[in-house]
mmCIF file with all atom_site columns, C-alpha atoms in Angstrom:
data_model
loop_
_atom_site.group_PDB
_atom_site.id
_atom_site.type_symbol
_atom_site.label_atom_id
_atom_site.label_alt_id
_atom_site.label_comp_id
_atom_site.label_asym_id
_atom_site.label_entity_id
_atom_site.label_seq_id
_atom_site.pdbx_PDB_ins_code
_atom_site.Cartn_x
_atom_site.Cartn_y
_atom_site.Cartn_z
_atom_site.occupancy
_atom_site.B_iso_or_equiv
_atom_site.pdbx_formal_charge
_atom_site.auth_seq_id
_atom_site.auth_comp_id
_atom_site.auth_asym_id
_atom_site.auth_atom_id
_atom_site.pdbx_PDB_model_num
ATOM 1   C CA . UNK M 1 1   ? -36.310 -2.519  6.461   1.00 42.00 ? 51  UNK M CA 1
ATOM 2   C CA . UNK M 1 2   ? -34.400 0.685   7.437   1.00 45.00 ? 52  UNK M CA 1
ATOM 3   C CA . UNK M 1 3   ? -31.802 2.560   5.413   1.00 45.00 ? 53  UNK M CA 1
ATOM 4   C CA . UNK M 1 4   ? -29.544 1.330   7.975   1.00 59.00 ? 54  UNK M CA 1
ATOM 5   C CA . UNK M 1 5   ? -30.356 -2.535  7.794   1.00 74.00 ? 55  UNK M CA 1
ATOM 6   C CA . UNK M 1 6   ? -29.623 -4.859  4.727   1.00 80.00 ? 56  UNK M CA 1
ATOM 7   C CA . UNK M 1 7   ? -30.518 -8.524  4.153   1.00 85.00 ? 57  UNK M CA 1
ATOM 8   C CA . UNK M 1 8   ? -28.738 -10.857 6.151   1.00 89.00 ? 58  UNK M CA 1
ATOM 9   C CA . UNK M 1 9   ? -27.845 -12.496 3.207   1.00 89.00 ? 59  UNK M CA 1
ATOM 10  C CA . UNK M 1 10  ? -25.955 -9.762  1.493   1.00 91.00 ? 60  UNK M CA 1
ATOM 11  C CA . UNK M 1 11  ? -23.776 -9.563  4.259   1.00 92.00 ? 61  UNK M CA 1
ATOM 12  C CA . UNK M 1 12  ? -23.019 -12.996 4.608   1.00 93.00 ? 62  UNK M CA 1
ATOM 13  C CA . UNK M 1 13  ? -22.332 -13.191 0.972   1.00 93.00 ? 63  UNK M CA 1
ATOM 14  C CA . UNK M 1 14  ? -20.033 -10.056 1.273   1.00 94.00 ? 64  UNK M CA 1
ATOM 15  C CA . UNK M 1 15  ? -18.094 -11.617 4.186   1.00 94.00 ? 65  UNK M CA 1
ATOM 16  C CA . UNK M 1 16  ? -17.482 -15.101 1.446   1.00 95.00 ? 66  UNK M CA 1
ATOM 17  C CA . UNK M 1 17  ? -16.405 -13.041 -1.165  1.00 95.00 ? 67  UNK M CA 1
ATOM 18  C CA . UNK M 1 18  ? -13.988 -11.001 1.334   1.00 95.00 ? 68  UNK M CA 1
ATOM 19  C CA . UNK M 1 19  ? -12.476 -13.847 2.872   1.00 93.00 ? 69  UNK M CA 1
ATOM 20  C CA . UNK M 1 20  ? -12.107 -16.118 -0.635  1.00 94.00 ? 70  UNK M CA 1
ATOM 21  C CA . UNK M 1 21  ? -10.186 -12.762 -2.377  1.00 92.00 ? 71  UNK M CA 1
ATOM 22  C CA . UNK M 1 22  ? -6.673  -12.839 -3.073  1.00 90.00 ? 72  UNK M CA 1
ATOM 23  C CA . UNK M 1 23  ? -6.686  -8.912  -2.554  1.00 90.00 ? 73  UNK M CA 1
ATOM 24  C CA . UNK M 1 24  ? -8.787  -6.289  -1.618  1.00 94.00 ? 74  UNK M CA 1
ATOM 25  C CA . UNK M 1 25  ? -12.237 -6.031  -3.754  1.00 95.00 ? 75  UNK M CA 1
ATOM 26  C CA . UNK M 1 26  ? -13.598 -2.263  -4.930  1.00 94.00 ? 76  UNK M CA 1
ATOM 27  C CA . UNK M 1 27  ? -17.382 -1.948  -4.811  1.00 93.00 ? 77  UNK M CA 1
ATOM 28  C CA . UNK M 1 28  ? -17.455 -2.261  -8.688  1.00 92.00 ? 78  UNK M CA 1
ATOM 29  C CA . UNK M 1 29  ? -16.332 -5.682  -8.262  1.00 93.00 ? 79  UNK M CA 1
ATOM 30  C CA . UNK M 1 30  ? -18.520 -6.725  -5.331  1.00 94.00 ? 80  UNK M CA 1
ATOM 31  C CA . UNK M 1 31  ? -21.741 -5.131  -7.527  1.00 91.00 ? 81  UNK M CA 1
ATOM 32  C CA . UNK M 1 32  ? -20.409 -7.389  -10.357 1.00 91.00 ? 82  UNK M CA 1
ATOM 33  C CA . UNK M 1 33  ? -19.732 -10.169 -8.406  1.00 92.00 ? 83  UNK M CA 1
ATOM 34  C CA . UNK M 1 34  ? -23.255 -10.046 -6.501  1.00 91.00 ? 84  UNK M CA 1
ATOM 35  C CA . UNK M 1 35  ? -25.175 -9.066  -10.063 1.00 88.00 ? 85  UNK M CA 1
ATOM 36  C CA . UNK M 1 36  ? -27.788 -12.062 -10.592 1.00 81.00 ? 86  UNK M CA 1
ATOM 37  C CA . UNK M 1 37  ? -31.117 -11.830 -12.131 1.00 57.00 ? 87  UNK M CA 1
ATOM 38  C CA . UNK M 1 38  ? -33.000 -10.387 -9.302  1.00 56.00 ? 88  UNK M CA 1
ATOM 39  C CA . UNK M 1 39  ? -30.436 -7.429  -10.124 1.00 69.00 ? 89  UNK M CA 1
ATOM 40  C CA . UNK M 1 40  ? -27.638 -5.460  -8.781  1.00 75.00 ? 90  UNK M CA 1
ATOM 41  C CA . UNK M 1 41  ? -27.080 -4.532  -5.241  1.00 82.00 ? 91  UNK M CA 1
ATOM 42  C CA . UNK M 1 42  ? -26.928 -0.619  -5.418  1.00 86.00 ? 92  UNK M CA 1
ATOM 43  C CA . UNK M 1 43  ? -23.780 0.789   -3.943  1.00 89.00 ? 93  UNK M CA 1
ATOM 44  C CA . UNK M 1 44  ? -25.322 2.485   -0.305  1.00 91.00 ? 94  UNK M CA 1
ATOM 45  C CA . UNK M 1 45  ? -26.107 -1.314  -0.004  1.00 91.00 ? 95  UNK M CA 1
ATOM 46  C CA . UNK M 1 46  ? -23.393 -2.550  -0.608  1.00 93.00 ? 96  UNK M CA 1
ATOM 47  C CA . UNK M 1 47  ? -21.831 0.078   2.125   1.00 93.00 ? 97  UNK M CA 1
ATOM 48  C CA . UNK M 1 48  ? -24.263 -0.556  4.676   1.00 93.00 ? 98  UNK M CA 1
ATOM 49  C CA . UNK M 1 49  ? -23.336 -4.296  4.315   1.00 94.00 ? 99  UNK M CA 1
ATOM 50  C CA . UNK M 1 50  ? -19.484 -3.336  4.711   1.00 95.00 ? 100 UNK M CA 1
ATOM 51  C CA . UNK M 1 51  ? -20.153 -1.003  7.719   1.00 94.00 ? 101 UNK M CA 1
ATOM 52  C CA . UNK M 1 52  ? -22.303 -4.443  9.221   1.00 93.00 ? 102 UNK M CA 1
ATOM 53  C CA . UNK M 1 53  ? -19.559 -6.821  8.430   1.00 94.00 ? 103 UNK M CA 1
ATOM 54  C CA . UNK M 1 54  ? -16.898 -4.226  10.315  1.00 94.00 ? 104 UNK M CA 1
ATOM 55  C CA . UNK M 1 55  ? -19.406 -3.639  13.515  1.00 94.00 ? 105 UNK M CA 1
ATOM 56  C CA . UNK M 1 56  ? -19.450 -7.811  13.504  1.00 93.00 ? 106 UNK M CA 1
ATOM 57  C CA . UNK M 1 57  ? -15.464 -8.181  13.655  1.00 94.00 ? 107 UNK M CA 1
ATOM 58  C CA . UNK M 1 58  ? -15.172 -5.603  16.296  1.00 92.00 ? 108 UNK M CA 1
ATOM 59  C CA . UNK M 1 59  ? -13.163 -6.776  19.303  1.00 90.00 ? 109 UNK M CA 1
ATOM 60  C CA . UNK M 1 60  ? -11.465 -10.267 17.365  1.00 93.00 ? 110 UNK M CA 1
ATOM 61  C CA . UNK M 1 61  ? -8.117  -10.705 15.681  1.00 94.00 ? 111 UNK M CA 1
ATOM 62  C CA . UNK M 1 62  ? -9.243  -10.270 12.460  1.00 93.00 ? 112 UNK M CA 1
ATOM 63  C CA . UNK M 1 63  ? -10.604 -6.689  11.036  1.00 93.00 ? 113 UNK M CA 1
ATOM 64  C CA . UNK M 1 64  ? -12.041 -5.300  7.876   1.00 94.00 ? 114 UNK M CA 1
ATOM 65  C CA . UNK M 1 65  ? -10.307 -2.436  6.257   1.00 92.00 ? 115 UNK M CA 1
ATOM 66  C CA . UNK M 1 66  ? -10.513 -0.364  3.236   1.00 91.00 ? 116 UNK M CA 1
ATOM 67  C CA . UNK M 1 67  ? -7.415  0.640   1.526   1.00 91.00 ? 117 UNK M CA 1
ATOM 68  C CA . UNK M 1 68  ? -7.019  2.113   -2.134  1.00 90.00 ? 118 UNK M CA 1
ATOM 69  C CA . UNK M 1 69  ? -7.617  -1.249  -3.427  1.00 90.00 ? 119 UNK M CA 1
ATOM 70  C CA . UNK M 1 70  ? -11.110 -1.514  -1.350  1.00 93.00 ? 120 UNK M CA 1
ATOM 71  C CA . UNK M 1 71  ? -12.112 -3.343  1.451   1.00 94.00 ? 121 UNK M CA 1
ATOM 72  C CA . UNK M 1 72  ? -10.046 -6.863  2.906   1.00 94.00 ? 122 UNK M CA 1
ATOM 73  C CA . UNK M 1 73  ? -9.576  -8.847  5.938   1.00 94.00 ? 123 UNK M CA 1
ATOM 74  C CA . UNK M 1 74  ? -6.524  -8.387  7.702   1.00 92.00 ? 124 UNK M CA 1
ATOM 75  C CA . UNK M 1 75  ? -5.101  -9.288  11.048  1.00 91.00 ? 125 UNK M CA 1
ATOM 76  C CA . UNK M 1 76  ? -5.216  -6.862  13.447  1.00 90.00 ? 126 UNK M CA 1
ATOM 77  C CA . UNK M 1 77  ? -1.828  -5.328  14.077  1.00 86.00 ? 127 UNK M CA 1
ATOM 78  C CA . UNK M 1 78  ? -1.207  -6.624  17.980  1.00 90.00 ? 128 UNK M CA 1
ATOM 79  C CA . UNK M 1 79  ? -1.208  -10.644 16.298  1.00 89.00 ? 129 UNK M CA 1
ATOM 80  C CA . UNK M 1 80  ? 1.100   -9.672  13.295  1.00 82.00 ? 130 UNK M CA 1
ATOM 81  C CA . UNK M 1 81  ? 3.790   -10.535 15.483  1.00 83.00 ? 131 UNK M CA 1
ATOM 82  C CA . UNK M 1 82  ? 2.163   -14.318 16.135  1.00 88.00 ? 132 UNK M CA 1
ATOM 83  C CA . UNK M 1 83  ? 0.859   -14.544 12.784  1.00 86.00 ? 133 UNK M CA 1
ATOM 84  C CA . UNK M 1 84  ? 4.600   -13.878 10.961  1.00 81.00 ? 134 UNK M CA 1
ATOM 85  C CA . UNK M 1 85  ? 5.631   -17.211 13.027  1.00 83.00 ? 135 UNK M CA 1
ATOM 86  C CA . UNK M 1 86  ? 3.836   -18.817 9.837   1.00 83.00 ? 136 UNK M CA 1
ATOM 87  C CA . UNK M 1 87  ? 6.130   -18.344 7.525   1.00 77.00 ? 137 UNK M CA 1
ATOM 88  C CA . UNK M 1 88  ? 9.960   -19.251 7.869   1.00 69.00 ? 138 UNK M CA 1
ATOM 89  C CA . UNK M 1 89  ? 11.389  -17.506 5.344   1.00 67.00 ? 139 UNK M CA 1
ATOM 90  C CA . UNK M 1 90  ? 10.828  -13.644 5.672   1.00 65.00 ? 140 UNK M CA 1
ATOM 91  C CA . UNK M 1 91  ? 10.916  -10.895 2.417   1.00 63.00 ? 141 UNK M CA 1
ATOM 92  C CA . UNK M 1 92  ? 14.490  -9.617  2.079   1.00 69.00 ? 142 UNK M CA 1
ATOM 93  C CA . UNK M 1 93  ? 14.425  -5.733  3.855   1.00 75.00 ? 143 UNK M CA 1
ATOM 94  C CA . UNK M 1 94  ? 14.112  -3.204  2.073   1.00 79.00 ? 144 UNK M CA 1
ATOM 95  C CA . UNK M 1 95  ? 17.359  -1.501  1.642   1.00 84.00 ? 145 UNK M CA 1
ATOM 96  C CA . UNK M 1 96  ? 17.885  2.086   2.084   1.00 84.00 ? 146 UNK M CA 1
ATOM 97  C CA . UNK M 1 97  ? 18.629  3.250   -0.920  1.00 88.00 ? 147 UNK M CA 1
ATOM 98  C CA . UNK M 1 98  ? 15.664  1.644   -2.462  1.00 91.00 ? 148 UNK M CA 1
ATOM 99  C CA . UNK M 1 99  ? 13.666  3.382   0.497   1.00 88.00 ? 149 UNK M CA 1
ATOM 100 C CA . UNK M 1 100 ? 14.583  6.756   -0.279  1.00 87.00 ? 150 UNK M CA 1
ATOM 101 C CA . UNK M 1 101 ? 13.855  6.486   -4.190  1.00 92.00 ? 151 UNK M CA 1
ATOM 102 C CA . UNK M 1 102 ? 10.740  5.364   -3.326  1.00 91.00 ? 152 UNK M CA 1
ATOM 103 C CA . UNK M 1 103 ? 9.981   8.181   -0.351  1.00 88.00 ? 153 UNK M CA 1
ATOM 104 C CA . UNK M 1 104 ? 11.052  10.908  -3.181  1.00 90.00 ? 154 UNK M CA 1
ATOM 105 C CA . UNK M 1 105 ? 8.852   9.227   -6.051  1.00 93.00 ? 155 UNK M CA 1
ATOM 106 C CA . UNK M 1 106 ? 5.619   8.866   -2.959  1.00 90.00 ? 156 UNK M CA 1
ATOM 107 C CA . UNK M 1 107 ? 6.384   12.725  -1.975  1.00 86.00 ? 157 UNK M CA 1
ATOM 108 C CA . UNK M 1 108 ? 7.395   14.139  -5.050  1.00 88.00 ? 158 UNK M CA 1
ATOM 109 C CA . UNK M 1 109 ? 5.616   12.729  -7.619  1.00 91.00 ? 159 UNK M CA 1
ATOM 110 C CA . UNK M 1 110 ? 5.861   12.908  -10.754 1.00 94.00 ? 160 UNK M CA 1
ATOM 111 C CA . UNK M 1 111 ? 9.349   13.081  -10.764 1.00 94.00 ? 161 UNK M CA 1
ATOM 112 C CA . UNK M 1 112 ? 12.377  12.187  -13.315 1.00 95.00 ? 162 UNK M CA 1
ATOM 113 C CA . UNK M 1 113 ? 15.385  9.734   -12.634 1.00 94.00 ? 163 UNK M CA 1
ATOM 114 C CA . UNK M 1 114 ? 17.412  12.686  -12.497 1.00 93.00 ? 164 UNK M CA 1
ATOM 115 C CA . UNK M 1 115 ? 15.784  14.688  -10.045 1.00 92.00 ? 165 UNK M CA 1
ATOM 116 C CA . UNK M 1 116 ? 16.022  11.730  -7.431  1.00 92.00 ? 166 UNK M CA 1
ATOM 117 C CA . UNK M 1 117 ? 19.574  11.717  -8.481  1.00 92.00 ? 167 UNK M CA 1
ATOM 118 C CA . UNK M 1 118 ? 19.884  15.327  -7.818  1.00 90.00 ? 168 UNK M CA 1
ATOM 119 C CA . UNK M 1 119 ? 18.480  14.724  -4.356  1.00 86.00 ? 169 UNK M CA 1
ATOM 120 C CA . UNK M 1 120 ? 20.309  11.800  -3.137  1.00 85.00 ? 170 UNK M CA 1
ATOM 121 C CA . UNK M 1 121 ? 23.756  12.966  -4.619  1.00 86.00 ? 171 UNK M CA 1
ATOM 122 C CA . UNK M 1 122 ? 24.517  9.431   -6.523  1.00 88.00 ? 172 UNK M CA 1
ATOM 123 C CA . UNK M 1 123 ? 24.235  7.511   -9.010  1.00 89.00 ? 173 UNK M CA 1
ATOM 124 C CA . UNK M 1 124 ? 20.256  5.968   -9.208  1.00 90.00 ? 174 UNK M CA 1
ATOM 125 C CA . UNK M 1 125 ? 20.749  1.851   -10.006 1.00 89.00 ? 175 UNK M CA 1
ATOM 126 C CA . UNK M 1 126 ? 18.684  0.364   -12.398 1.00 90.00 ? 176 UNK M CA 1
ATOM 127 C CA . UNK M 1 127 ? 17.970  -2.586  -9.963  1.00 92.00 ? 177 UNK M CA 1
ATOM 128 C CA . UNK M 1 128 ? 16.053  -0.105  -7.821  1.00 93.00 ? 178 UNK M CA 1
ATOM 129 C CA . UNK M 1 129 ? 13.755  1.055   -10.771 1.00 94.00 ? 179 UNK M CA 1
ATOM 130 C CA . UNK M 1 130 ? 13.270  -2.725  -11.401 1.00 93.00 ? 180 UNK M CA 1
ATOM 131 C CA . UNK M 1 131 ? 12.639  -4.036  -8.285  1.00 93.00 ? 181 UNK M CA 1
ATOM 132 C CA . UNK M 1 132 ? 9.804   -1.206  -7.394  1.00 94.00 ? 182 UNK M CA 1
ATOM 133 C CA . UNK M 1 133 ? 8.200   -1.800  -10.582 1.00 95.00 ? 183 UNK M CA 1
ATOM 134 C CA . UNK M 1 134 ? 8.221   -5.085  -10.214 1.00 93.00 ? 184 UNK M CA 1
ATOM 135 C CA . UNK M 1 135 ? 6.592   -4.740  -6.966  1.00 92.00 ? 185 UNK M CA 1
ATOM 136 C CA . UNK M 1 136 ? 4.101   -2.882  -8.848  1.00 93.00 ? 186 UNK M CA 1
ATOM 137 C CA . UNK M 1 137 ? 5.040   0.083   -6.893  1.00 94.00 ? 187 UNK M CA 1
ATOM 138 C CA . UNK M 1 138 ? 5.525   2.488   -9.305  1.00 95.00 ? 188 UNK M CA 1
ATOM 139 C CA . UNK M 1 139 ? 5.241   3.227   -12.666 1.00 95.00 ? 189 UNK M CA 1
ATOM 140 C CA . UNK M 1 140 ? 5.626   6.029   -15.578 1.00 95.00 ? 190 UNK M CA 1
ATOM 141 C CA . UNK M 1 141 ? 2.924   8.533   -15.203 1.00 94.00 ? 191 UNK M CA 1
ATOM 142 C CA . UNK M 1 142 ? 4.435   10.387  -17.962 1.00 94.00 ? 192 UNK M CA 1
ATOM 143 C CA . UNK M 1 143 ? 7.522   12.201  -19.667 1.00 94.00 ? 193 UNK M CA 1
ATOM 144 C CA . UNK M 1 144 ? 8.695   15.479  -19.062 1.00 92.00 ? 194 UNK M CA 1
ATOM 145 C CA . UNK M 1 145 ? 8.735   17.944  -22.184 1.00 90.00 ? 195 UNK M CA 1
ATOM 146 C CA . UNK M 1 146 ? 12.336  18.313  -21.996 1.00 89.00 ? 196 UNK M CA 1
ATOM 147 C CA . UNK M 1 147 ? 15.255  17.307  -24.430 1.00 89.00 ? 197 UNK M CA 1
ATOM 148 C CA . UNK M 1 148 ? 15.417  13.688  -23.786 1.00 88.00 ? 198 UNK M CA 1
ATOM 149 C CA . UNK M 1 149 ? 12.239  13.170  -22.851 1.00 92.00 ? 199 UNK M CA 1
ATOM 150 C CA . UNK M 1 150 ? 12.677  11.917  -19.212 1.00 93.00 ? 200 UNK M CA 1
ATOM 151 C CA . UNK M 1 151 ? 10.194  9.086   -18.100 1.00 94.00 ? 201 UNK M CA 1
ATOM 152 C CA . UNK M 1 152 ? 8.123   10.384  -14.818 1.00 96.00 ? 202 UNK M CA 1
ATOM 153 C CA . UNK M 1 153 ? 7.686   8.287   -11.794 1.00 96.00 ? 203 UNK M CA 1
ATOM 154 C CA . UNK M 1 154 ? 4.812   8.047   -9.713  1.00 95.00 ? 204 UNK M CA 1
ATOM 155 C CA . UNK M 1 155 ? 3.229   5.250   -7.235  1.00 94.00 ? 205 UNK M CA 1
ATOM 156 C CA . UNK M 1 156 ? 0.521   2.428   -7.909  1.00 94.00 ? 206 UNK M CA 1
ATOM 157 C CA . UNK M 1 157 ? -2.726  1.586   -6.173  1.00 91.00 ? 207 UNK M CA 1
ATOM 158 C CA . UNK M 1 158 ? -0.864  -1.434  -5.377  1.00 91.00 ? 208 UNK M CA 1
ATOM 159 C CA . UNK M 1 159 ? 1.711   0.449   -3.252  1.00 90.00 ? 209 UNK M CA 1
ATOM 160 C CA . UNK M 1 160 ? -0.870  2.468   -1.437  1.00 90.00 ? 210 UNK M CA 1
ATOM 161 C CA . UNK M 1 161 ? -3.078  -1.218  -0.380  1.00 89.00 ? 211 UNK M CA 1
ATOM 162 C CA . UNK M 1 162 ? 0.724   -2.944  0.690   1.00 87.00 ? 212 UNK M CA 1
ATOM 163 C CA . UNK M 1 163 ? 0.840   -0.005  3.208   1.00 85.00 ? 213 UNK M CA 1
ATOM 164 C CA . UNK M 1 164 ? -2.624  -0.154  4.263   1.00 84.00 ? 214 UNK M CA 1
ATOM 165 C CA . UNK M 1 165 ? -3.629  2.708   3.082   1.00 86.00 ? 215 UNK M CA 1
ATOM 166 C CA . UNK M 1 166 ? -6.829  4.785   1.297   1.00 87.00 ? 216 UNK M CA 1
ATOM 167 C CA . UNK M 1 167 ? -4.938  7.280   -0.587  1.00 86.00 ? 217 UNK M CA 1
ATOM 168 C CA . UNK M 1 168 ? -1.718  9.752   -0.756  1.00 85.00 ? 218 UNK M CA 1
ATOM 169 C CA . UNK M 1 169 ? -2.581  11.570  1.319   1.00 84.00 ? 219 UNK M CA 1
ATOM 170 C CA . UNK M 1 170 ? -2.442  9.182   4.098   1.00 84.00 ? 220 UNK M CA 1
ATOM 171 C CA . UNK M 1 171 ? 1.453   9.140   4.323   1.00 81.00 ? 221 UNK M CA 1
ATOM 172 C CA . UNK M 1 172 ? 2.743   10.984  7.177   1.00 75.00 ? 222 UNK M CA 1
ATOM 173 C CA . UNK M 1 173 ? 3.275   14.323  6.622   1.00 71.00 ? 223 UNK M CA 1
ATOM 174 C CA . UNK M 1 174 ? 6.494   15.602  5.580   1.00 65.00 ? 224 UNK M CA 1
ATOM 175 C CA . UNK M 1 175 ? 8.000   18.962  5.322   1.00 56.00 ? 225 UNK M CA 1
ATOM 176 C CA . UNK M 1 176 ? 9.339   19.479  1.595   1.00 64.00 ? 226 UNK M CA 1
ATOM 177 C CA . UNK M 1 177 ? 12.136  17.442  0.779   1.00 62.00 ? 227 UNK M CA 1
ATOM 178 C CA . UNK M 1 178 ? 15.274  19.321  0.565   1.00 62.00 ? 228 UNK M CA 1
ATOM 179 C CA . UNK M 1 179 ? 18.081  17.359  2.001   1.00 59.00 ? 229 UNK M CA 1
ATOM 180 C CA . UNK M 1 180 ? 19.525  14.196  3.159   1.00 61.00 ? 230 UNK M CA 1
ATOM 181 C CA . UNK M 1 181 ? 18.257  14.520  5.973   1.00 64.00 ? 231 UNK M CA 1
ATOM 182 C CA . UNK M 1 182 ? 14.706  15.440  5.307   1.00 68.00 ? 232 UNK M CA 1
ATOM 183 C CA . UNK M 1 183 ? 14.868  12.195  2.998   1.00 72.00 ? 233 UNK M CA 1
ATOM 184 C CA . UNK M 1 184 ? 15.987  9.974   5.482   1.00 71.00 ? 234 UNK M CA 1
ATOM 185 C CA . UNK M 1 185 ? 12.838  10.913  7.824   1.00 70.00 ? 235 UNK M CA 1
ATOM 186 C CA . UNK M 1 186 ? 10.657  9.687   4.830   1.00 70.00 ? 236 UNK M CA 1
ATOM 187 C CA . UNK M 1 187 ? 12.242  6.800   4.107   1.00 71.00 ? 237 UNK M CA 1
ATOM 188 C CA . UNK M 1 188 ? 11.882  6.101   7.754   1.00 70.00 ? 238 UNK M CA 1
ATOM 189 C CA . UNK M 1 189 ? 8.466   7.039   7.749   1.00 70.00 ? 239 UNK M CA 1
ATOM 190 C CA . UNK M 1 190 ? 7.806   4.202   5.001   1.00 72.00 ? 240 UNK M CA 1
ATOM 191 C CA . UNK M 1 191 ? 8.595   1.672   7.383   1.00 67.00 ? 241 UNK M CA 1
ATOM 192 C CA . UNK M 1 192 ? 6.989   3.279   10.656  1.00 61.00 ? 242 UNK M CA 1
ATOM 193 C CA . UNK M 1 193 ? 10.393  3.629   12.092  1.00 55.00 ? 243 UNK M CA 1
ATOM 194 C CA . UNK M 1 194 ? 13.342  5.899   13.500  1.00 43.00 ? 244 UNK M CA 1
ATOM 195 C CA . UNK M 1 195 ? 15.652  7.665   10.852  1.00 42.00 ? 245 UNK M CA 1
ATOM 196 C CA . UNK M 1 196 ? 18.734  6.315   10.823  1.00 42.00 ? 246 UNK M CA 1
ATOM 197 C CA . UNK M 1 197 ? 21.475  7.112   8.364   1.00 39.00 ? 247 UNK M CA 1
ATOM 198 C CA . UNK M 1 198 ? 23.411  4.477   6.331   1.00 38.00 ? 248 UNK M CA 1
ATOM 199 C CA . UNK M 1 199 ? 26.029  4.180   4.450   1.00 38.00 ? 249 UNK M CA 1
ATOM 200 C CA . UNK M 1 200 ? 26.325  2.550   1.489   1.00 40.00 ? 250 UNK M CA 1
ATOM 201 C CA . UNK M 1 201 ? 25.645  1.512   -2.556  1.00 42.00 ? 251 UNK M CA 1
ATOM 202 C CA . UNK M 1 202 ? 22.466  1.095   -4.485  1.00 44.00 ? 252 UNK M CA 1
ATOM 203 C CA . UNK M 1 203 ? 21.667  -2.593  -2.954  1.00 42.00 ? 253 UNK M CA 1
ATOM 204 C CA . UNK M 1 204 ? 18.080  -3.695  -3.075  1.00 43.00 ? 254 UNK M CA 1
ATOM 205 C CA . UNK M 1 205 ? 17.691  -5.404  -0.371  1.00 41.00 ? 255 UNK M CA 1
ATOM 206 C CA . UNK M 1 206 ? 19.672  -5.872  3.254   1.00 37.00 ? 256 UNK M CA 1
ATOM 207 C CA . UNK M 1 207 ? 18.923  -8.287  5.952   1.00 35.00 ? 257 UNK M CA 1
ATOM 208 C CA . UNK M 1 208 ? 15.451  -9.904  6.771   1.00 33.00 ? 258 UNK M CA 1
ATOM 209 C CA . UNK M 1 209 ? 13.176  -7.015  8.623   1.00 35.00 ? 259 UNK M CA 1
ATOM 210 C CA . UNK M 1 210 ? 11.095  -7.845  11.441  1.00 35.00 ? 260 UNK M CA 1
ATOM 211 C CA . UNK M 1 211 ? 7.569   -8.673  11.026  1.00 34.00 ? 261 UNK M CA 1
ATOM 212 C CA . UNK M 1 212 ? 5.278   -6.229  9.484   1.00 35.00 ? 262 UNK M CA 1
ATOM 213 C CA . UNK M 1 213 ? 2.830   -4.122  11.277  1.00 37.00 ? 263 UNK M CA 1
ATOM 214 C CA . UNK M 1 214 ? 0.016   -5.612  10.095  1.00 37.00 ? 264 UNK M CA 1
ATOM 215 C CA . UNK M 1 215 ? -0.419  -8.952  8.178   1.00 36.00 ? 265 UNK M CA 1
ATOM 216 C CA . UNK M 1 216 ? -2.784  -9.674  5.266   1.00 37.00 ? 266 UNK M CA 1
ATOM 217 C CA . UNK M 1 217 ? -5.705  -12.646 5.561   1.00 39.00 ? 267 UNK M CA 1
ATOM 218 C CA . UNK M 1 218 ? -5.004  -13.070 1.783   1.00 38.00 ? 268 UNK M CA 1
#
């Protein structure tokens, strides 16, 4: 067997695992998962089986992608469309103002409650703390060393696997955010869409969005 070939097996038992998940699996869990008493697969294994699995899915609906969480099934993004057709009742849109706290704490981080206040010139609703967190989009990364002792926001792995991504440093790039306007193009970006200004209060949510990009398996 070649560096570049694993058991048939492994794969196959990869592909179960994948497809039973609720959410993406790392390759500490698949090596704990797998673990019997003939051992461990090691981890190049484990990747070869991965890269395998992905050559085999090439060219159908369904692909395998790795995000921050690790690796999951998820429908390729020209059947998202068909696939939302599922499910009657769509997630409530993201509103804007929840959209541009979270584009400040993504680009910015860590940052206080006052600094996003500072850059979006109002008042910052505790509904739109609440609602990200409980998203299990962000979370305090710290306090800053100030009187007061400010809590410091930054984003989850969980945020980063929702928007099918690897790591930070996947979001579009931004310049540094300055203004309105600058914070309005990240907002956008969030949603892979045109800025467009509103007006408006601290609401967390607005009318239901269209479908998503790119749909989940699990």
């Amino acid at each position: 067997m070649t560096e570049t070939e694993v058991p048939e097996t492994l794969v196959r038992c990869v592909e179960a695992l994948l497809m039973a998940a609720d959410g993406p699996l790392s390759l500490s869990q698949l090596e704990t998962l797998l673990a019997d008493d003939a051992g461990t697969p090691d981890r190049k294994a484990l990747r070869t089986a991965l890269g395998a699995l992905a050559r085999a899915y090439e060219g159908s609906a369904v692909a395998l992608s790795e995000v921050a969480g690790g690796w999951r099934f998820q429908v390729r993004e020209d059947y998202a469309g068909l696939v939302g057709k599922l499910w009657e009742e769509r997630p409530p849109r993201l509103s804007r103002a929840l959209l541009e706290t979270l584009a400040l704490i993504c680009y910015r981080q860590p940052i206080s409650r006052g600094e996003i206040e500072d850059v979006r010139g109002v008042s910052l609703s505790s509904s739109i703390i609440k609602t990200l967190q409980e998203r299990e989009w962000i979370k305090v990364v710290g306090y800053r060393e100030v009187p007061g002792r400010p809590a410091l926001f930054g984003t989850t792995r969980q945020l980063l696997d929702d928007l099918n991504l690897k790591r930070l440093e996947d979001l579009p790039a931004l310049p540094e955010l300055r203004d309105l306007d600058d914070l309005d193009a990240a907002a956008a970006s969030l949603q892979g869409e045109t800025p467009e200004r509103e007006d408006g209060g601290d609401d967390t949510t607005t009318p239901p969005p269209s479908p998503p990009a790119s749909d989940a398996v699990h």
